[in-house]
Coordinates of C-alpha atoms (C1' of nucleotides) in Angstrom, one line a residue:
Chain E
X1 CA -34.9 -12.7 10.5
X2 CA -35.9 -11.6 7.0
X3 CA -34.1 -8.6 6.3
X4 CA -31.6 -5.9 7.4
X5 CA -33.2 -3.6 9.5
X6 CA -32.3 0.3 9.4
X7 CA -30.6 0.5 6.5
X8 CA -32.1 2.7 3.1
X9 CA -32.4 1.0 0.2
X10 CA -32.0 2.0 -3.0
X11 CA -32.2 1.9 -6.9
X12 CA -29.5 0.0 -9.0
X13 CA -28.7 1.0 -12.9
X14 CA -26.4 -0.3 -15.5
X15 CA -24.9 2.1 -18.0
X16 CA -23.3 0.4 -20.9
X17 CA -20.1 2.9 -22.9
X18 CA -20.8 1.1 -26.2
X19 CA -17.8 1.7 -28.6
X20 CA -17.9 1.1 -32.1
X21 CA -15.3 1.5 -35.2
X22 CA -16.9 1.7 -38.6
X23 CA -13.2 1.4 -40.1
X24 CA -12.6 5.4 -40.1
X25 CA -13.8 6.7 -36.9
X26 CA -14.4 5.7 -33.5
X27 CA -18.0 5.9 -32.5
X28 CA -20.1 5.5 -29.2
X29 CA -23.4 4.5 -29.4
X30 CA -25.9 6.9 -27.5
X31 CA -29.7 7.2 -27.1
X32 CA -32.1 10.0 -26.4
X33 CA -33.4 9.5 -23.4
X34 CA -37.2 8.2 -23.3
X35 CA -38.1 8.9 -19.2
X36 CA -38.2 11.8 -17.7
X37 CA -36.6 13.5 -16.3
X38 CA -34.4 14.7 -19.2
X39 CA -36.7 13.5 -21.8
X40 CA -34.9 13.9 -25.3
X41 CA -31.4 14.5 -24.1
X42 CA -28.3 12.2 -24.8
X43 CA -27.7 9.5 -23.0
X44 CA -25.6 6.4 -22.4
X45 CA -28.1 3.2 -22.5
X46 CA -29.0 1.7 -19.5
X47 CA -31.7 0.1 -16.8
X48 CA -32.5 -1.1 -13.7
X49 CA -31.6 -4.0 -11.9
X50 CA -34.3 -6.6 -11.5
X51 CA -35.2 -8.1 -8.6
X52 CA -33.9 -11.2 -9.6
X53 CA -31.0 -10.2 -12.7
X54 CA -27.2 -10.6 -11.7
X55 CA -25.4 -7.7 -12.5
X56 CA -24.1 -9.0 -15.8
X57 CA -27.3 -10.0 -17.2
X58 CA -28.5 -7.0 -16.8
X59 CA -26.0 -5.3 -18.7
X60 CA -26.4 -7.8 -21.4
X61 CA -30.1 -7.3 -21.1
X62 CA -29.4 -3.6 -22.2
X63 CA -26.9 -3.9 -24.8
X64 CA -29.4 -7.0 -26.1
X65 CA -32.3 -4.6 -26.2
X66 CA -30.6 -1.7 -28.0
X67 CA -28.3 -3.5 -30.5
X68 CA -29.7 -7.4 -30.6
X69 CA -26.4 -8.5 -30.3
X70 CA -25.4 -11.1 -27.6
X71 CA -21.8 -12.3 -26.9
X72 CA -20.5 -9.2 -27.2
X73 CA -17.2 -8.2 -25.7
X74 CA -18.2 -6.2 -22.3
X75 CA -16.4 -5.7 -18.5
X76 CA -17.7 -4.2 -16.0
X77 CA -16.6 -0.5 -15.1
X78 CA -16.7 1.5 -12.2
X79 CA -19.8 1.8 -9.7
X80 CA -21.1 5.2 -9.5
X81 CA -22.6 6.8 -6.3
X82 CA -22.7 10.2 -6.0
X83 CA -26.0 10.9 -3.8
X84 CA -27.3 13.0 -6.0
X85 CA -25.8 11.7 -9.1
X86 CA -29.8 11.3 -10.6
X87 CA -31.9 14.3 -9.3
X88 CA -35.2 12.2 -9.4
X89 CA -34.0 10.0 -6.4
X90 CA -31.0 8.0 -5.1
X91 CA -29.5 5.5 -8.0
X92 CA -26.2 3.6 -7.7
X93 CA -25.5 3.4 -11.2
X94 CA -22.8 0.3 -12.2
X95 CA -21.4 1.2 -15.7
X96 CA -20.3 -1.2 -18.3
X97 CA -18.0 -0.6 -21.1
X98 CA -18.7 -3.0 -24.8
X99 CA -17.2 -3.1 -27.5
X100 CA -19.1 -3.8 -30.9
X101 CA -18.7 -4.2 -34.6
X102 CA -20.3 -1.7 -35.5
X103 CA -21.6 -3.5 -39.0
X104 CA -22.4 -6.3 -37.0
X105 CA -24.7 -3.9 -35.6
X106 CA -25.8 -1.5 -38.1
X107 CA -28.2 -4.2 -39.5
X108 CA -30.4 -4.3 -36.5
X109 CA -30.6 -0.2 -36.1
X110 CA -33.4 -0.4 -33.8
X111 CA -35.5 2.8 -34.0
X112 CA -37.4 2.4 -30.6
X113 CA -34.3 4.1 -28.7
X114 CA -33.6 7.0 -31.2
X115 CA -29.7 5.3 -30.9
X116 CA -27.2 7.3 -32.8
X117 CA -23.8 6.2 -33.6
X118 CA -21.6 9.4 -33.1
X119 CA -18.1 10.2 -33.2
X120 CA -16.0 10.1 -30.3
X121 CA -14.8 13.6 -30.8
X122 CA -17.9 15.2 -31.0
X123 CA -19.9 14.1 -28.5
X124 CA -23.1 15.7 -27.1
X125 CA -23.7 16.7 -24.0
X126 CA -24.8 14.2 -21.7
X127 CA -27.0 13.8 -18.9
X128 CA -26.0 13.3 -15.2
X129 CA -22.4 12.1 -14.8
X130 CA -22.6 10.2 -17.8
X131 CA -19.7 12.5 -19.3
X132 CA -17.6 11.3 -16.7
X133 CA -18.3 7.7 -17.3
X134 CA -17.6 8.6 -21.0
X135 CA -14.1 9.7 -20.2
X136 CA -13.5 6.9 -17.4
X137 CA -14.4 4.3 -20.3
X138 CA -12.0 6.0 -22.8
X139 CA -9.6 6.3 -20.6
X140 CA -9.4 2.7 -19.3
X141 CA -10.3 1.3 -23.1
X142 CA -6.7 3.4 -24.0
X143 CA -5.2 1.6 -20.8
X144 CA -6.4 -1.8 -21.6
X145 CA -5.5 -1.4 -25.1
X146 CA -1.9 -0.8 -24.4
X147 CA -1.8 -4.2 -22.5
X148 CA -3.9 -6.7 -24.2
X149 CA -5.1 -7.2 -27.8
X150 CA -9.1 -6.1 -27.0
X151 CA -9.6 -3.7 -29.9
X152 CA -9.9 -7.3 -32.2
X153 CA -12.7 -7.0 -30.6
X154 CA -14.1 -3.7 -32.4
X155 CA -13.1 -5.7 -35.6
X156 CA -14.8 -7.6 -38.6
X157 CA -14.0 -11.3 -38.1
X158 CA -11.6 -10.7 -41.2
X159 CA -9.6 -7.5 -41.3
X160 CA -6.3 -6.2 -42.6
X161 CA -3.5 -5.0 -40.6
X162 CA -3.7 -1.1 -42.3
X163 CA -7.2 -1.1 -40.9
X164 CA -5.9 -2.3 -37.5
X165 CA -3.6 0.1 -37.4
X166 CA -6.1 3.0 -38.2
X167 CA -7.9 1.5 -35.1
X168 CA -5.1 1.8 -32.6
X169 CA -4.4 5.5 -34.0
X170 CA -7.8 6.1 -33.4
X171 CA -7.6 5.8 -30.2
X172 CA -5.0 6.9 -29.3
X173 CA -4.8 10.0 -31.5
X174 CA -1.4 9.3 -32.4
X175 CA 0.3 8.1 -35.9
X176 CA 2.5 4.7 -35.5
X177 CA 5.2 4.3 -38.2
X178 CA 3.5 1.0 -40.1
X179 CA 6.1 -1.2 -40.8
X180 CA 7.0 -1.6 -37.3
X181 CA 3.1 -1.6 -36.6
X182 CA 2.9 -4.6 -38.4
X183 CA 5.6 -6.7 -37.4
X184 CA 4.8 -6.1 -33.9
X185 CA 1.2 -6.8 -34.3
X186 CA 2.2 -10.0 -36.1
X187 CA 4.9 -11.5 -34.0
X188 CA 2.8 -11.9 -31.4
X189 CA 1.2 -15.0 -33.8
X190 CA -2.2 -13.8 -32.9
X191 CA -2.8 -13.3 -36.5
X192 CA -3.9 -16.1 -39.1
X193 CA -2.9 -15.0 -42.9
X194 CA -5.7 -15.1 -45.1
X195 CA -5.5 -16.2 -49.0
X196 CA -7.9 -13.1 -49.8
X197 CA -6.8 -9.4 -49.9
X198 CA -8.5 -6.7 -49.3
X199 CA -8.6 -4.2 -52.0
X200 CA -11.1 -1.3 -51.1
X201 CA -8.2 0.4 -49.7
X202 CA -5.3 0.3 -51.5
X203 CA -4.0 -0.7 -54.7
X204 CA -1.9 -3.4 -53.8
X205 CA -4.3 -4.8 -51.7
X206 CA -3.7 -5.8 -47.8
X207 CA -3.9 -9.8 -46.9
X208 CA -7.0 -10.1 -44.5
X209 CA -6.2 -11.6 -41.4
X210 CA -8.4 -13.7 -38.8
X211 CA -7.8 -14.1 -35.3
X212 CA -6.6 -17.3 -33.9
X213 CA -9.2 -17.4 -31.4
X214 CA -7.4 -20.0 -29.3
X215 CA -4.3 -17.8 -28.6
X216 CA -6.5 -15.4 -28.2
X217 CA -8.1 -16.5 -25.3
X218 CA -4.6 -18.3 -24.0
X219 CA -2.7 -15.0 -24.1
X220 CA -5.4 -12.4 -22.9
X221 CA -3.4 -11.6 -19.9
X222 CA -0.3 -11.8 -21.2
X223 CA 1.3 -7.8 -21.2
X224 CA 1.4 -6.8 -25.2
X225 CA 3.2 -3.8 -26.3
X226 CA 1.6 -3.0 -29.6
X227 CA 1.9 0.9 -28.7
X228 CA 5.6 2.7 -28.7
X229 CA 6.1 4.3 -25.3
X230 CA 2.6 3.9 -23.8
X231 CA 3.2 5.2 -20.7
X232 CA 3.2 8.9 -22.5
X233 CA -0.2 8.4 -24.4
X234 CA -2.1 7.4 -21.7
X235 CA -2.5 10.9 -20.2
Chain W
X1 CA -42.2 13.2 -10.5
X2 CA -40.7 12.5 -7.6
X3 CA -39.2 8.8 -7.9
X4 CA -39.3 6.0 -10.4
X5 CA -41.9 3.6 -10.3
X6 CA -42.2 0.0 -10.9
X7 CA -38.3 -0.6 -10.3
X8 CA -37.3 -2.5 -7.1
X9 CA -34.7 -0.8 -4.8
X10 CA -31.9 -2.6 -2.5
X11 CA -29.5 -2.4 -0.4
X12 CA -26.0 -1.2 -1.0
X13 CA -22.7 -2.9 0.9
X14 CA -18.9 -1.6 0.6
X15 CA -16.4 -4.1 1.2
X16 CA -12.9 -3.9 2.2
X17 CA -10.0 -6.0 1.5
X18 CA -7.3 -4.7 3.8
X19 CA -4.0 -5.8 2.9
X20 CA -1.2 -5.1 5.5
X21 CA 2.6 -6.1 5.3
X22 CA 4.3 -6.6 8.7
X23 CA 8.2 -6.7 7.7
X24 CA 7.8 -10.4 6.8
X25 CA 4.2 -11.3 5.6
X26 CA 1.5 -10.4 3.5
X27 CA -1.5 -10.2 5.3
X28 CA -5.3 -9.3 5.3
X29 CA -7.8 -7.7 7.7
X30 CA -10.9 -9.8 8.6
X31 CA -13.0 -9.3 11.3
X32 CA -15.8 -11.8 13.4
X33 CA -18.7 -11.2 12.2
X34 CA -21.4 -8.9 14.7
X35 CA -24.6 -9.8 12.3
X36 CA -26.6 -12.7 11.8
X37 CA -26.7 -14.3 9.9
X38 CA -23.0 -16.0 9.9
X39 CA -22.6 -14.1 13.8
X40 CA -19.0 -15.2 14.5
X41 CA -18.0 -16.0 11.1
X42 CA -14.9 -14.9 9.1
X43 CA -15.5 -11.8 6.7
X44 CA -14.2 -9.1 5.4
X45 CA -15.4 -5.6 6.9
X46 CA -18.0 -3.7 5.7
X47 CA -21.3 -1.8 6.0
X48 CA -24.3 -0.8 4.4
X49 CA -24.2 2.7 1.8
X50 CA -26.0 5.3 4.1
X51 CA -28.5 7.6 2.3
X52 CA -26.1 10.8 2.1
X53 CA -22.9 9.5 1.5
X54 CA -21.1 8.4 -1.7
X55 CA -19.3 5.0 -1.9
X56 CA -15.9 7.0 -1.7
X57 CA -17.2 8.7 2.0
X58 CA -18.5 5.0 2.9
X59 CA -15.5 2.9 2.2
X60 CA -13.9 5.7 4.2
X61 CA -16.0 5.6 7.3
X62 CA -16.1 1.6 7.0
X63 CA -11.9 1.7 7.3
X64 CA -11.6 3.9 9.4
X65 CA -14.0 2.7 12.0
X66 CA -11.9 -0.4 11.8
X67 CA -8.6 0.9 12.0
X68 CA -9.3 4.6 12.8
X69 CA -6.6 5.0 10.0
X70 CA -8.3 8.0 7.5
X71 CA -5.9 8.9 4.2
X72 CA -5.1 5.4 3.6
X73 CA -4.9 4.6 -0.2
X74 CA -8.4 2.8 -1.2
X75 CA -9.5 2.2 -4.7
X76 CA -12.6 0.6 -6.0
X77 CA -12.4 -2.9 -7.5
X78 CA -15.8 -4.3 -8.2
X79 CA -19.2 -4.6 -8.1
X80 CA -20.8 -8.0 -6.5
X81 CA -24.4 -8.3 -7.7
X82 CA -25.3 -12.0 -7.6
X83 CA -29.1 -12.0 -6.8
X84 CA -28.6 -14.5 -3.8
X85 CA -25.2 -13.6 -2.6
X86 CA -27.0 -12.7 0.4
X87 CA -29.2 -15.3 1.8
X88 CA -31.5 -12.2 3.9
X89 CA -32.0 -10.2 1.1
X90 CA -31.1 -9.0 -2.4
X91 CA -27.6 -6.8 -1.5
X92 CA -25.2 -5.5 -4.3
X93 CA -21.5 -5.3 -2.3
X94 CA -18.9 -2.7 -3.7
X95 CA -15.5 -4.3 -3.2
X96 CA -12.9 -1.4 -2.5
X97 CA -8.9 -2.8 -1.5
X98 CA -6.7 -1.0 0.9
X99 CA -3.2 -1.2 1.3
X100 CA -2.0 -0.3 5.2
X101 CA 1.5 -0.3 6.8
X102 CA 0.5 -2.4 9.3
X103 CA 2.5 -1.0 12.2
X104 CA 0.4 2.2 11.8
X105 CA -2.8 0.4 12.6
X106 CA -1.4 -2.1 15.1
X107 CA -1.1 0.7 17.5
X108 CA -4.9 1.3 17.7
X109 CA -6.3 -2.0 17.7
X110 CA -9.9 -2.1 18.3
X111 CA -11.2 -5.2 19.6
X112 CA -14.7 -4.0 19.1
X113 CA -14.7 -5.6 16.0
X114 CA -13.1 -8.9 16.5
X115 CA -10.6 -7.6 13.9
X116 CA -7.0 -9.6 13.0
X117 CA -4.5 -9.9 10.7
X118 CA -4.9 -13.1 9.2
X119 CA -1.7 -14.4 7.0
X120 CA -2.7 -14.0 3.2
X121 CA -1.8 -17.8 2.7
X122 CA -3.8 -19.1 5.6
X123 CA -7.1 -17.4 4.6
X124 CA -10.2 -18.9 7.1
X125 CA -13.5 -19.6 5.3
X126 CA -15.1 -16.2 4.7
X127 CA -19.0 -15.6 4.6
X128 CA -20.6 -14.9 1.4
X129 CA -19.0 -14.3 -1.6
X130 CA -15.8 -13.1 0.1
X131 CA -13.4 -15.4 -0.8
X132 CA -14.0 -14.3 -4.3
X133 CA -13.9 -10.9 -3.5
X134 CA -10.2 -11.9 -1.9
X135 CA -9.2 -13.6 -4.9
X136 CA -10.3 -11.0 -7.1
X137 CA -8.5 -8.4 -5.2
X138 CA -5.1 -10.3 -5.0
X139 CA -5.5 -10.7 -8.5
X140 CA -5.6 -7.0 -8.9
X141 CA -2.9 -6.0 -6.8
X142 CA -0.5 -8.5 -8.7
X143 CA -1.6 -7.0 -12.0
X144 CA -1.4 -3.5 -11.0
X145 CA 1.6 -3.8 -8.8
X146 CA 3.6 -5.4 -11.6
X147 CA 3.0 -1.7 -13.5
X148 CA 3.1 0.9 -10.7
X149 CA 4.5 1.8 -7.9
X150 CA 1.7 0.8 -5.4
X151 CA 3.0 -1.7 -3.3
X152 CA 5.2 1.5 -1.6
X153 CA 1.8 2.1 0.9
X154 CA 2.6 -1.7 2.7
X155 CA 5.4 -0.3 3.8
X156 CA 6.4 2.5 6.3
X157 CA 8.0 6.4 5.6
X158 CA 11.2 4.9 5.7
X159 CA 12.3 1.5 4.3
X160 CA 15.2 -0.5 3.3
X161 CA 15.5 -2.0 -0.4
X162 CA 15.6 -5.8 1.0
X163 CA 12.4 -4.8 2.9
X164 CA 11.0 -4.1 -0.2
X165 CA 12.2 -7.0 -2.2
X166 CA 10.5 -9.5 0.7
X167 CA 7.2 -7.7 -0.1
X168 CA 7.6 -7.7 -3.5
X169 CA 8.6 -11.6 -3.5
X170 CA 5.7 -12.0 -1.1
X171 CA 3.0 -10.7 -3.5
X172 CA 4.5 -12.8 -6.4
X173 CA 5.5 -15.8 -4.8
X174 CA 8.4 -15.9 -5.7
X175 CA 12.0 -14.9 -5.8
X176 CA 13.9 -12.0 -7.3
X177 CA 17.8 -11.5 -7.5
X178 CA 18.4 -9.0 -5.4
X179 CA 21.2 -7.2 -7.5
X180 CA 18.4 -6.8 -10.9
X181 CA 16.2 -5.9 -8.2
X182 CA 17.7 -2.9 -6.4
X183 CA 19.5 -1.3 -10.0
X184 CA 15.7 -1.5 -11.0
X185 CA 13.9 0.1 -8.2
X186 CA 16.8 2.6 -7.8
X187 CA 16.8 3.9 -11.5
X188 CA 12.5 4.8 -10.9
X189 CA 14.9 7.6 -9.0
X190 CA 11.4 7.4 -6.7
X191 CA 13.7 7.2 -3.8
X192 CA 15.6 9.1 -1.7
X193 CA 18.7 7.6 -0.3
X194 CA 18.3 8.3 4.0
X195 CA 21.9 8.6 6.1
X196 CA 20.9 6.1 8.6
X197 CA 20.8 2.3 8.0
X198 CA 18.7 -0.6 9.1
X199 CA 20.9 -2.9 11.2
X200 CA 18.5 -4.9 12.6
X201 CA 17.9 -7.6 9.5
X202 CA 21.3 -7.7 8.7
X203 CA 25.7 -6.8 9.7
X204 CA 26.1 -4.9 7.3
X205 CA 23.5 -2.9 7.3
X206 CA 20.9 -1.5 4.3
X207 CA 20.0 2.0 4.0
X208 CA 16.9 3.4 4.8
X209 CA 15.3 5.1 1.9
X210 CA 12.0 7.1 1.5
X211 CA 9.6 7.8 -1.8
X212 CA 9.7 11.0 -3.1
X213 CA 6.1 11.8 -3.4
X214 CA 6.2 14.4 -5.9
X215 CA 7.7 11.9 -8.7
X216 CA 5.6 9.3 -7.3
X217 CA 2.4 10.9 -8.2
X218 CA 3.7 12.4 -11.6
X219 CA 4.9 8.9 -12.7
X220 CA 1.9 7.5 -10.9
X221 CA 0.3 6.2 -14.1
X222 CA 3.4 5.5 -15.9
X223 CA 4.8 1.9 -16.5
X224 CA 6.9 0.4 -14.6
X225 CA 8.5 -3.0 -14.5
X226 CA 10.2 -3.9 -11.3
X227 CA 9.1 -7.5 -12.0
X228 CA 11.0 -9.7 -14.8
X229 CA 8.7 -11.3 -16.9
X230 CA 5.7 -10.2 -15.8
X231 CA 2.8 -11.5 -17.1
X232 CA 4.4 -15.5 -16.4
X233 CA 3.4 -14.6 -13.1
X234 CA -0.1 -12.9 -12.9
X235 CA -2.0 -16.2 -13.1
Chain M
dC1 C1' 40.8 -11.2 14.1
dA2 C1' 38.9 -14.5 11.0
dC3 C1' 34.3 -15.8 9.4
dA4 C1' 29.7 -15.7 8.0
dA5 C1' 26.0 -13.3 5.9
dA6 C1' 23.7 -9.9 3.6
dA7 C1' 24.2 -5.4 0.8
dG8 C1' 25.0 -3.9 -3.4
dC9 C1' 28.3 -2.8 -7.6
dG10 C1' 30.1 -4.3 -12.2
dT11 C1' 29.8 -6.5 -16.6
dA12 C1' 28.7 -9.0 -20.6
dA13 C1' 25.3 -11.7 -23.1
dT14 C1' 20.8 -11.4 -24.9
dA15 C1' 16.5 -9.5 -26.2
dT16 C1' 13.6 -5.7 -27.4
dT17 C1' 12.5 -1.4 -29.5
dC18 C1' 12.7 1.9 -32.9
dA19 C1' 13.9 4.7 -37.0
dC20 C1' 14.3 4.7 -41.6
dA21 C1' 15.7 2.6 -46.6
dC22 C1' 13.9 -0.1 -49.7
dT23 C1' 11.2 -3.7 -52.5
dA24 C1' 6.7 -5.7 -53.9
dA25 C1' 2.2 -5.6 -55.7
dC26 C1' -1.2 -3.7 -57.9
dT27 C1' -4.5 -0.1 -60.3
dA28 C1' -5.4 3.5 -63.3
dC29 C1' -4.8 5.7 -67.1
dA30 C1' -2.3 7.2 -71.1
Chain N
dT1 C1' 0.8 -2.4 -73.1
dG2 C1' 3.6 0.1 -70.3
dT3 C1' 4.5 3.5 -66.9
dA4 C1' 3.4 6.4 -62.9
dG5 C1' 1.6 6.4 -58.5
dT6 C1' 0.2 4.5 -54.1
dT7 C1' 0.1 1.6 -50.3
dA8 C1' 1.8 -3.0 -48.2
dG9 C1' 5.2 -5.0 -46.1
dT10 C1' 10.3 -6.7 -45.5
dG11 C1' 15.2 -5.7 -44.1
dT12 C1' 18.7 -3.7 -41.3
dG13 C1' 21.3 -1.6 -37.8
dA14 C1' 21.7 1.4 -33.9
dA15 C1' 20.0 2.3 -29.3
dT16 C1' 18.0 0.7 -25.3
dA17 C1' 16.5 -2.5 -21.9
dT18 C1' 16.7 -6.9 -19.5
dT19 C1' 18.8 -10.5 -17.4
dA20 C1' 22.3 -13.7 -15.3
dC21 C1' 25.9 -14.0 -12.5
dG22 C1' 30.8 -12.8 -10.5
dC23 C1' 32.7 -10.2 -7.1
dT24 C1' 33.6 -6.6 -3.4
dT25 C1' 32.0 -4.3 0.8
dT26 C1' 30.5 -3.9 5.4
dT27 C1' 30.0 -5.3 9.9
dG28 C1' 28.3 -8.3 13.9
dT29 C1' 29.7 -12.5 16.1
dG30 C1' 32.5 -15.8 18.4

DNA sequence: CACAAAAGCGTAATATTCACACTAACTACA
DNA sequence: TGTAGTTAGTGTGAATATTACGCTTTTGTG
């Protein structure tokens, strides 16, 4: 015996969500779309699974060839399989959500894709269910957020606590009363003082602060609460 | 342009990991194995994506031709795409968990399958990757259970408050006291107080309750914590 | 009619969350 | 050189939530 018998086979895509904060704004990272069908229209970046390319290396594969970046921050989304999800033929598309520096990345701007760093607000339209993907990733990166301290990841390996805070108001389009921002955000001793301050944004200058990569890791799934009353901003 | 070209297509599984409750343990629904290869092997039940149908409509059909239970509640977990985690040939499994009152299902047993309740601590080597899959999806229920109400579709229309302490202690591992417990569950006000009372777990009797499915969906999303100090005990 | 066993109420100590006043540090510009 | 203006960040107390644990209630059993 050799194979399954009966059964249809089909084509396998990853779609990364690529989210990127440039210290203002919230920004995905899209590309206009170089096959047809839907040549030229915005699109999430993805490909096909190789024959022999785990799931995960193929998403890394994608985000590798668009940014250049490796060891990014990425998970693994929701599977997508609407029949007729892709009107060209039957594709199971696995989407991916990453989150990037987006200076990290603005260095290697790649051309080849016609990648565009746009706002979160103002997206485009997209093609086939991408949208929905769009709003699944937001929607779980808001989730996630609430719980667990990912959106370091979005960060500079030095950043100050104002700017952190702009991050989580970002997204989730709410203000958060700062002094209590801050002393949350530090008492969870994720945060190493630096001697440096930063001061591009303020007068008196904020200390930059580095992650403590150890605790980090060691209190991923630990349940934060960085957000007042998270339950009601998570729609 | 009718299909891509040069990509290499597969086949599609859906998994289920069917957890069941039965007053006392936590168990999960595995079945013997009809295919080669691994005929007569532990694994969890499942079948291949059919052309038409989206993963939501195959998870369905899979569960239900098992149990011939339909409306149960189902939600995807993960995507399995490990190039040789089928030794015939390449197949990408989507993982989707289940929660049944088991009573329901034990009614209409079908021994077509080889199906059985298997005790959630006394697992049997599985085919595969499915002990991950298992792990992975006991993981997830302990995460998500720990912030909503899920754990309420283990358990029949109408239940006592110990009954759902045991399950509660069961997916945990642990032990809760039982006066922090009730005050907890009670002040969700998710359940309606019934007239009769349980008397066969205990003299003095526990009162039956039921959910009350409107607030349960509209606080659905919303945080809960029945569990103290949850995230000591997520792993 | 005691006794055992589980249900479930009460309460106080502790911890967490939040709103808001206030001080500190620093630049810019007179 | 000093003062006005701006943002960073600390302090404090009130409100709320969490937890530990004593105690009463109910009722089947012998």
């Amino acid at each position: 015996m050799t194979r399954y018998t009966g059964e249809s086979r089909m084509l396998v895509a990853v779609d990364c969500i690529i989210f990127g904060f440039d210290g203002t704004d919230i920004k995905l990272l899209l590309i206009q779309r170089g096959l047809k069908p839907e040549k030229g229209k915005w699109s999430l970046m993805g490909g096909f699974l190789q024959e022999n390319e785990s799931l995960e290396q193929a998403a890394n594969r994608v985000l590798k060839k668009l940014t250049g970046l490796e060891g990014v921050y990425m998970e693994q989304m929701k599977a997508y399989g609407e029949p007729l999800r892709d009107p060209v033929e039957r594709v199971l598309s696995i989407a991916y959500f990453a989150l990037i520096d987006i200076h990290q990345y603005e260095k290697q701007l790649s051309t080849e894709y016609h990648a565009e760093w746009v706002h979160i607000k103002k997206l485009p339209e997209l093609i086939f269910d991408h949208k929905k993907m769009v709003e699944n990733a937001k929607k779980q990166l808001r989730y996630k957020a609430a719980l667990h301290p990912i959106l370091f990841e979005l960060l500079p390996a030095k950043f100050t606590i104002p700017q952190l805070q702009i991050l989580y108001e970002g997204i989730y389009d709410t203000t958060f009363d700062n002094r209590n921002f801050s002393r949350k955000v530090l008492s969870t001793e994720l945060l190493i003082k630096q001697k440096e301050k930063d001061k591009a944004n303020s007068k008196k200058g904020a200390f930059y602060y580095k992650l403590d990569k150890r605790k980090y890791k060691a209190n991923f799934q630990a349940f934060l609460n960085f957000i007042p009353n998270p339950d009601k901003l998570l729609l």
